[in-house]
Amino acid sequence: WMYLNRPADNGGCGWDYGYHIDMMYGTDGQDTQAFGARDNTWDNPLDNGAAYGSAVPQLYVDLAYNDLTLRMGKFYTIMGYEVVQAPQNWFYSHSWTMVLAEPFTHTGVLAMYDLNDCWSISGGFHRGWDQWEDNNEDLGFLGGVTWTSPCEDTSVALAVTASNEDDAGVNNRFMYSVVLTQKLTECLTYVLQHD
């Protein structure tokens, strides 16, 4: 896994920009590829059938102005609790919920706004679940709201996505996730998620 990263960090005041690109190879590569202009169509001699593959899970630019950040490109979903990278999860493996019921990435635009120290909202559009290119020209919606306690021990996040995912663009796929995160001690955190 290799990445280049420059966070858009304006301290909540003024303009800034950032970017992020991930490149990966291995057994998770096949699961993290996007459809359309698929990652594995590159003439890559390292790709080895279904076991190994290469992928570009994220490729985006952030523009920040005061408390608003606009993310454009391919980015990880805001749905659920787990993420693609194993070191940022509790376990090396993933739950069936993440693997079978949630998108990994979206390609589109997402606006993220901090209302205050406790509340943040996000909303935007995407081209489908795990897509580089849309298969039907219909844009999907992605958005959410998060509340974090003043001491940052408790948070509740609601996220929603809705889009026409089939080739004809007539069958809507809707998903929501509610995630409660409670820090119990310095070393123990509890998470309850419903999709």
Coordinates of N, CA and C in Angstrom, one line a residue:
W1 N 0.9 -1.2 0.0 CA 0.0 0.0 0.0 C 0.9 1.2 0.0
M2 N 0.7 2.1 -1.0 CA 1.4 3.4 -1.0 C 0.3 4.5 -1.1
Y3 N 0.7 5.6 -0.5 CA -0.3 6.8 -0.7 C 0.5 8.1 -0.6
L4 N -0.1 9.1 -1.3 CA 0.3 10.5 -1.2 C -0.8 11.2 -0.6
N5 N -0.5 12.1 0.4 CA -1.6 12.8 1.1 C -1.1 14.2 1.5
R6 N -2.0 15.1 1.3 CA -1.9 16.5 1.8 C -3.2 16.9 2.3
P7 N -3.5 16.9 3.7 CA -4.8 17.3 4.2 C -5.1 18.7 3.9
A8 N -6.3 19.0 3.7 CA -6.8 20.4 3.6 C -7.1 20.9 5.0
D9 N -6.1 21.6 5.6 CA -6.2 22.0 7.0 C -6.1 23.5 7.1
N10 N -7.2 24.2 7.1 CA -7.2 25.6 7.2 C -7.5 26.1 8.7
G11 N -7.5 25.2 9.6 CA -7.8 25.6 11.0 C -9.2 26.2 11.2
G12 N -10.1 25.9 10.3 CA -11.5 26.5 10.3 C -11.6 27.9 9.8
C13 N -10.5 28.4 9.2 CA -10.6 29.8 8.8 C -9.8 30.0 7.4
G14 N -10.5 30.5 6.4 CA -9.8 30.8 5.2 C -9.8 29.6 4.2
W15 N -9.0 29.7 3.2 CA -8.9 28.7 2.1 C -7.8 27.7 2.4
D16 N -7.9 26.5 1.9 CA -6.8 25.5 1.8 C -7.2 24.4 0.8
Y17 N -6.3 23.7 0.4 CA -6.6 22.6 -0.5 C -5.8 21.4 0.0
G18 N -6.2 20.2 -0.5 CA -5.5 19.0 -0.1 C -5.8 17.9 -1.2
Y19 N -5.2 16.8 -1.1 CA -5.4 15.7 -2.0 C -5.0 14.4 -1.4
H20 N -5.4 13.3 -2.0 CA -5.1 12.0 -1.5 C -5.2 11.0 -2.6
I21 N -4.2 10.1 -2.7 CA -4.2 9.0 -3.7 C -3.6 7.8 -3.0
D22 N -4.4 6.7 -3.1 CA -3.9 5.4 -2.6 C -3.6 4.5 -3.8
M23 N -2.6 3.7 -3.7 CA -2.3 2.6 -4.7 C -2.0 1.4 -3.9
M24 N -2.6 0.3 -4.2 CA -2.4 -0.9 -3.5 C -2.3 -2.1 -4.4
Y25 N -1.7 -3.2 -3.8 CA -1.5 -4.5 -4.5 C -1.6 -5.6 -3.5
G26 N -2.3 -6.6 -3.8 CA -2.4 -7.8 -2.9 C -3.7 -8.4 -3.0
T27 N -4.0 -9.2 -1.9 CA -5.3 -10.0 -1.9 C -6.5 -9.1 -1.7
D28 N -6.3 -8.0 -1.1 CA -7.5 -7.0 -1.0 C -7.7 -6.2 -2.3
G29 N -6.7 -6.2 -3.2 CA -6.8 -5.4 -4.4 C -8.0 -5.8 -5.2
Q30 N -8.3 -7.1 -5.4 CA -9.5 -7.5 -6.2 C -10.8 -7.0 -5.6
D31 N -10.9 -6.9 -4.2 CA -12.1 -6.4 -3.6 C -12.3 -4.9 -3.5
T32 N -11.2 -4.2 -3.8 CA -11.2 -2.7 -3.7 C -11.3 -2.0 -5.0
Q33 N -11.4 -2.8 -6.1 CA -11.4 -2.2 -7.4 C -12.8 -1.6 -7.7
A34 N -12.8 -0.7 -8.6 CA -14.1 0.0 -9.0 C -14.4 -0.5 -10.4
F35 N -15.7 -0.5 -10.7 CA -16.2 -0.9 -12.0 C -16.2 0.2 -12.9
G36 N -16.4 -0.1 -14.2 CA -16.3 1.0 -15.2 C -14.9 0.9 -15.8
A37 N -14.1 2.0 -15.6 CA -12.7 2.0 -16.1 C -12.0 1.2 -15.0
R38 N -12.1 -0.1 -14.9 CA -11.6 -0.9 -13.8 C -10.1 -0.8 -13.6
D39 N -9.7 -0.8 -12.4 CA -8.3 -0.7 -12.0 C -7.5 -1.8 -12.6
N40 N -8.1 -3.0 -12.7 CA -7.3 -4.1 -13.2 C -7.2 -4.3 -14.7
T41 N -7.7 -3.3 -15.4 CA -7.6 -3.3 -16.9 C -6.3 -2.8 -17.3
W42 N -5.5 -2.2 -16.4 CA -4.2 -1.7 -16.7 C -3.3 -2.9 -17.1
D43 N -2.4 -2.7 -18.0 CA -1.5 -3.8 -18.4 C -0.5 -4.1 -17.3
N44 N -1.0 -4.7 -16.2 CA -0.2 -4.9 -15.0 C 0.3 -6.3 -14.9
P45 N 1.6 -6.6 -15.1 CA 2.1 -8.0 -15.0 C 2.0 -8.5 -13.6
L46 N 1.8 -7.7 -12.6 CA 1.7 -8.2 -11.2 C 0.4 -8.9 -10.9
D47 N -0.7 -8.5 -11.6 CA -2.0 -9.0 -11.3 C -2.0 -10.5 -11.6
N48 N -2.5 -11.3 -10.7 CA -2.4 -12.8 -10.7 C -3.8 -13.4 -10.5
G49 N -4.6 -13.4 -11.6 CA -5.9 -14.1 -11.5 C -6.8 -13.4 -10.4
A50 N -7.5 -14.3 -9.7 CA -8.5 -13.8 -8.7 C -7.9 -13.6 -7.4
A51 N -6.6 -14.1 -7.1 CA -6.0 -14.1 -5.8 C -5.4 -12.7 -5.5
Y52 N -4.8 -12.1 -6.5 CA -4.1 -10.8 -6.2 C -4.5 -9.8 -7.3
G53 N -4.4 -8.5 -6.9 CA -4.8 -7.5 -7.9 C -4.3 -6.2 -7.4
S54 N -4.4 -5.2 -8.3 CA -4.0 -3.8 -8.0 C -5.2 -3.0 -8.0
A55 N -5.2 -1.9 -7.2 CA -6.4 -1.0 -7.1 C -5.9 0.4 -6.8
V56 N -6.7 1.4 -7.1 CA -6.6 2.7 -6.6 C -7.8 3.1 -5.9
P57 N -7.9 2.7 -4.5 CA -9.1 2.9 -3.8 C -9.5 4.4 -3.6
Q58 N -8.6 5.3 -3.6 CA -8.9 6.7 -3.4 C -8.1 7.6 -4.4
L59 N -8.7 8.6 -4.9 CA -8.1 9.6 -5.8 C -8.9 10.8 -5.7
Y60 N -8.6 11.7 -4.8 CA -9.5 12.9 -4.7 C -8.7 14.2 -4.3
V61 N -9.5 15.3 -4.5 CA -9.0 16.6 -4.2 C -10.0 17.2 -3.2
D62 N -9.4 17.9 -2.1 CA -10.3 18.6 -1.2 C -10.0 20.1 -1.3
L63 N -11.1 20.8 -1.3 CA -11.1 22.3 -1.2 C -11.8 22.7 0.0
A64 N -11.1 23.4 0.9 CA -11.7 23.8 2.2 C -11.8 25.3 2.3
Y65 N -13.0 25.8 2.8 CA -13.2 27.2 3.1 C -13.9 27.3 4.4
N66 N -13.2 27.9 5.4 CA -13.8 28.0 6.7 C -14.1 26.5 7.2
D67 N -15.4 26.3 7.6 CA -15.8 25.0 8.1 C -16.4 24.1 7.0
L68 N -16.3 24.5 5.8 CA -16.8 23.7 4.7 C -15.7 23.0 3.9
T69 N -15.8 21.7 3.6 CA -14.8 21.0 2.8 C -15.5 20.4 1.6
L70 N -15.0 20.5 0.4 CA -15.6 19.9 -0.8 C -14.6 18.9 -1.3
R71 N -15.1 17.6 -1.3 CA -14.2 16.5 -1.7 C -14.7 16.1 -3.1
M72 N -13.8 16.0 -4.1 CA -14.1 15.7 -5.5 C -13.2 14.5 -5.9
G73 N -13.8 13.4 -6.4 CA -13.0 12.3 -7.0 C -13.6 11.0 -6.4
K74 N -12.7 10.1 -6.2 CA -13.0 8.8 -5.7 C -12.5 8.7 -4.3
F75 N -13.5 8.4 -3.4 CA -13.2 8.4 -1.9 C -13.9 7.3 -1.2
Y76 N -13.4 6.9 0.0 CA -14.1 5.9 0.8 C -15.5 6.4 1.2
T77 N -16.4 5.5 1.4 CA -17.7 5.7 1.8 C -17.8 6.3 3.2
I78 N -18.9 7.0 3.5 CA -19.2 7.4 4.9 C -20.1 6.4 5.5
M79 N -20.5 5.4 4.9 CA -21.4 4.4 5.4 C -20.7 3.5 6.4
G80 N -21.3 3.2 7.5 CA -20.8 2.2 8.4 C -19.6 2.6 9.2
Y81 N -19.0 1.7 9.9 CA -17.9 2.0 10.8 C -16.6 1.5 10.3
E82 N -16.6 0.3 9.7 CA -15.3 -0.3 9.2 C -14.8 0.5 8.0
V83 N -13.5 0.4 7.8 CA -12.8 1.0 6.6 C -12.0 -0.1 5.9
V84 N -11.5 0.2 4.7 CA -10.8 -0.8 3.9 C -9.5 -1.2 4.6
Q85 N -8.7 -0.3 5.0 CA -7.4 -0.6 5.6 C -7.5 -1.3 6.9
A86 N -6.8 -2.5 7.0 CA -6.8 -3.3 8.2 C -6.3 -2.6 9.4
P87 N -5.2 -1.8 9.4 CA -4.7 -1.2 10.6 C -5.7 -0.2 11.3
Q88 N -6.7 0.3 10.5 CA -7.6 1.2 11.1 C -8.9 0.6 11.6
N89 N -9.0 -0.8 11.6 CA -10.1 -1.5 12.1 C -9.6 -2.3 13.4
W90 N -10.6 -2.8 14.1 CA -10.3 -3.6 15.3 C -9.6 -4.9 14.9
F91 N -10.1 -5.5 13.8 CA -9.6 -6.8 13.4 C -8.9 -6.8 12.1
Y92 N -8.1 -7.7 11.7 CA -7.5 -7.7 10.4 C -8.5 -8.1 9.4
S93 N -9.4 -9.0 9.7 CA -10.5 -9.3 8.7 C -11.6 -8.3 8.8
H94 N -12.6 -8.5 7.9 CA -13.7 -7.6 7.8 C -15.0 -8.4 8.2
S95 N -16.0 -7.7 8.7 CA -17.3 -8.3 9.0 C -18.0 -8.6 7.7
W96 N -19.0 -9.5 7.7 CA -19.8 -9.8 6.5 C -20.6 -8.6 6.2
T97 N -21.0 -7.8 7.1 CA -21.8 -6.6 6.9 C -21.0 -5.6 5.9
M98 N -19.8 -5.4 6.2 CA -19.0 -4.5 5.3 C -18.8 -5.2 3.9
V99 N -18.5 -6.4 3.9 CA -18.1 -7.1 2.7 C -19.3 -7.2 1.7
L100 N -20.5 -7.5 2.3 CA -21.7 -7.9 1.5 C -22.8 -6.8 1.4
A101 N -22.8 -5.9 2.4 CA -23.9 -5.0 2.4 C -23.6 -3.5 2.3
E102 N -22.3 -3.1 2.2 CA -22.0 -1.7 2.2 C -21.0 -1.4 1.0
P103 N -21.1 -0.2 0.4 CA -20.1 0.2 -0.6 C -18.8 0.4 0.1
F104 N -17.7 0.3 -0.7 CA -16.4 0.6 -0.2 C -16.1 2.1 -0.6
T105 N -16.4 2.4 -1.8 CA -16.0 3.7 -2.4 C -17.1 4.4 -3.2
H106 N -17.0 5.7 -3.4 CA -17.9 6.4 -4.3 C -17.0 7.3 -5.1
T107 N -17.5 7.6 -6.3 CA -16.8 8.6 -7.2 C -17.9 9.7 -7.4
G108 N -17.5 10.9 -7.0 CA -18.4 12.0 -7.1 C -17.9 13.2 -6.3
V109 N -18.9 13.9 -5.7 CA -18.6 15.1 -4.9 C -19.3 15.0 -3.6
L110 N -18.6 15.3 -2.5 CA -19.2 15.3 -1.2 C -18.8 16.6 -0.5
A111 N -19.8 17.3 0.0 CA -19.6 18.5 0.8 C -19.7 18.1 2.3
M112 N -18.8 18.6 3.1 CA -18.8 18.3 4.5 C -18.7 19.6 5.3
Y113 N -19.6 19.8 6.2 CA -19.7 21.0 6.9 C -19.8 20.8 8.4
D114 N -18.9 21.4 9.2 CA -19.0 21.4 10.7 C -19.9 22.5 11.1
L115 N -21.1 22.2 11.7 CA -22.0 23.2 12.1 C -21.5 23.8 13.4
N116 N -20.9 23.0 14.3 CA -20.3 23.5 15.5 C -19.4 22.4 16.0
D117 N -19.0 22.4 17.3 CA -18.0 21.4 17.8 C -18.7 20.0 17.9
C118 N -20.0 20.0 18.0 CA -20.7 18.7 18.2 C -21.3 18.1 16.9
W119 N -21.8 19.0 16.0 CA -22.6 18.5 14.9 C -21.9 18.8 13.6
S120 N -22.0 17.8 12.7 CA -21.4 18.0 11.3 C -22.4 17.3 10.4
I121 N -22.5 17.8 9.2 CA -23.4 17.3 8.1 C -22.5 17.1 6.8
S122 N -23.0 16.2 6.0 CA -22.4 16.0 4.7 C -23.5 15.7 3.7
G123 N -23.2 16.0 2.4 CA -24.1 15.7 1.4 C -23.5 15.9 0.0
G124 N -23.9 15.1 -0.9 CA -23.4 15.2 -2.3 C -23.9 14.1 -3.2
F125 N -23.3 13.9 -4.3 CA -23.7 13.0 -5.3 C -22.6 12.0 -5.7
H126 N -23.0 10.9 -6.2 CA -22.0 9.9 -6.6 C -22.5 9.2 -7.9
R127 N -21.6 8.4 -8.5 CA -21.9 7.7 -9.7 C -22.2 6.2 -9.5
G128 N -22.5 5.8 -8.3 CA -22.9 4.5 -7.9 C -21.9 3.9 -7.0
W129 N -22.2 2.7 -6.4 CA -21.4 2.0 -5.5 C -20.1 1.5 -6.2
D130 N -19.0 1.8 -5.7 CA -17.7 1.2 -6.2 C -17.6 1.4 -7.8
Q131 N -17.9 2.6 -8.3 CA -17.8 2.8 -9.7 C -16.8 3.9 -10.0
W132 N -16.1 3.8 -11.1 CA -15.3 4.9 -11.7 C -16.2 5.6 -12.7
E133 N -16.8 4.8 -13.5 CA -17.8 5.3 -14.5 C -19.2 4.8 -14.2
D134 N -20.1 5.7 -14.4 CA -21.5 5.3 -14.1 C -22.0 4.4 -15.2
N135 N -22.7 3.4 -14.9 CA -23.3 2.5 -15.9 C -24.6 2.9 -16.5
N136 N -25.2 4.0 -15.9 CA -26.5 4.4 -16.4 C -26.8 5.9 -16.4
E137 N -25.8 6.7 -16.2 CA -25.9 8.1 -16.2 C -26.8 8.8 -15.1
D138 N -27.3 8.0 -14.2 CA -28.0 8.5 -13.0 C -27.1 8.8 -11.9
L139 N -27.2 9.9 -11.3 CA -26.4 10.2 -10.1 C -27.1 9.8 -8.8
G140 N -26.4 9.3 -7.9 CA -26.9 8.9 -6.6 C -26.6 9.9 -5.5
F141 N -27.4 9.8 -4.4 CA -27.2 10.7 -3.3 C -26.4 10.1 -2.2
L142 N -25.5 10.8 -1.5 CA -24.8 10.4 -0.4 C -24.8 11.5 0.6
G143 N -25.2 11.2 1.9 CA -25.2 12.2 2.9 C -25.3 11.7 4.3
G144 N -25.1 12.5 5.3 CA -25.1 12.1 6.6 C -25.1 13.2 7.6
V145 N -25.3 12.8 8.9 CA -25.2 13.8 10.0 C -24.5 13.0 11.1
T146 N -23.6 13.7 11.9 CA -22.9 13.1 13.0 C -23.0 14.1 14.2
W147 N -23.3 13.5 15.3 CA -23.2 14.2 16.6 C -22.1 13.6 17.5
T148 N -21.2 14.4 18.0 CA -20.1 14.0 18.9 C -20.3 14.7 20.2
S149 N -20.2 14.0 21.3 CA -20.3 14.7 22.6 C -19.2 15.7 22.8
P150 N -19.4 16.7 23.7 CA -18.3 17.7 23.9 C -17.0 17.0 24.4
C151 N -17.1 15.9 25.2 CA -15.9 15.3 25.6 C -15.4 14.3 24.6
E152 N -16.1 14.1 23.5 CA -15.7 13.2 22.4 C -15.6 11.7 22.8
D153 N -16.4 11.3 23.9 CA -16.5 9.9 24.3 C -17.6 9.2 23.6
T154 N -18.6 9.9 23.1 CA -19.8 9.3 22.4 C -20.0 10.0 21.1
S155 N -20.3 9.2 20.1 CA -20.8 9.8 18.8 C -21.9 8.9 18.2
V156 N -22.7 9.6 17.4 CA -23.8 8.9 16.7 C -23.8 9.4 15.3
A157 N -23.7 8.5 14.3 CA -23.6 8.9 12.9 C -24.7 8.2 12.1
L158 N -25.4 9.0 11.3 CA -26.4 8.5 10.4 C -26.0 8.8 9.0
A159 N -25.9 7.8 8.1 CA -25.5 8.1 6.7 C -26.5 7.4 5.8
V160 N -26.8 8.0 4.7 CA -27.7 7.5 3.7 C -27.1 7.5 2.3
T161 N -27.4 6.5 1.5 CA -27.1 6.5 0.1 C -28.3 6.0 -0.7
A162 N -28.6 6.6 -1.8 CA -29.6 6.1 -2.7 C -29.2 6.3 -4.1
S163 N -29.3 5.3 -5.0 CA -28.9 5.5 -6.4 C -29.5 4.4 -7.2
N164 N -29.7 4.6 -8.5 CA -30.1 3.6 -9.4 C -28.8 2.9 -9.9
E165 N -28.7 1.6 -9.5 CA -27.4 0.9 -9.7 C -27.4 0.0 -10.9
D166 N -28.6 -0.3 -11.4 CA -28.7 -1.3 -12.6 C -28.4 -0.5 -13.9
D167 N -28.1 -1.3 -14.9 CA -27.8 -0.7 -16.2 C -28.9 0.2 -16.8
A168 N -30.2 -0.2 -16.6 CA -31.3 0.5 -17.1 C -31.6 1.8 -16.3
G169 N -31.1 1.8 -15.0 CA -31.3 3.0 -14.2 C -32.7 3.1 -13.6
V170 N -33.4 1.9 -13.4 CA -34.7 1.9 -12.9 C -34.9 1.3 -11.5
N171 N -33.9 0.6 -11.0 CA -34.0 -0.1 -9.7 C -33.2 0.6 -8.7
N172 N -33.8 1.3 -7.8 CA -33.1 2.1 -6.8 C -32.6 1.2 -5.7
R173 N -31.3 1.5 -5.3 CA -30.7 0.8 -4.2 C -30.5 1.9 -3.1
F174 N -31.2 1.6 -2.0 CA -31.2 2.5 -0.8 C -30.5 1.8 0.4
M175 N -29.7 2.6 1.1 CA -29.1 2.0 2.3 C -28.9 3.1 3.3
Y176 N -29.1 2.8 4.5 CA -28.7 3.7 5.6 C -27.9 2.9 6.6
S177 N -27.1 3.7 7.4 CA -26.3 3.1 8.5 C -26.4 4.0 9.7
V178 N -26.6 3.5 10.8 CA -26.6 4.2 12.1 C -25.5 3.6 12.9
V179 N -24.5 4.4 13.4 CA -23.4 3.9 14.1 C -23.3 4.7 15.4
L180 N -23.3 4.0 16.5 CA -23.1 4.5 17.9 C -21.7 4.1 18.3
T181 N -20.9 5.0 18.7 CA -19.5 4.7 19.2 C -19.4 5.3 20.6
Q182 N -19.1 4.4 21.5 CA -18.9 4.8 22.9 C -17.6 4.4 23.4
K183 N -16.8 5.4 23.8 CA -15.5 5.1 24.4 C -15.7 4.8 25.9
L184 N -15.4 3.6 26.3 CA -15.6 3.1 27.7 C -14.4 3.4 28.6
T185 N -13.2 3.2 28.1 CA -12.0 3.5 28.8 C -11.0 4.0 27.8
E186 N -9.8 4.2 28.2 CA -8.7 4.6 27.3 C -8.4 3.5 26.3
C187 N -8.6 2.2 26.7 CA -8.3 1.1 25.9 C -9.5 0.3 25.4
L188 N -10.7 0.7 25.7 CA -11.9 0.0 25.3 C -13.0 0.9 24.7
T189 N -13.4 0.5 23.5 CA -14.5 1.3 22.8 C -15.6 0.3 22.4
Y190 N -16.8 0.7 22.5 CA -17.9 -0.2 22.0 C -18.6 0.5 20.8
V191 N -18.9 -0.3 19.8 CA -19.6 0.2 18.6 C -20.8 -0.6 18.4
L192 N -22.0 0.0 18.1 CA -23.2 -0.6 17.7 C -23.6 0.0 16.4
Q193 N -23.8 -0.9 15.4 CA -24.1 -0.5 14.0 C -25.3 -1.2 13.5
H194 N -26.2 -0.4 12.9 CA -27.4 -1.0 12.2 C -27.4 -0.5 10.8
D195 N -27.5 -1.4 9.8 CA -27.6 -1.1 8.4 C -29.0 -1.5 7.9

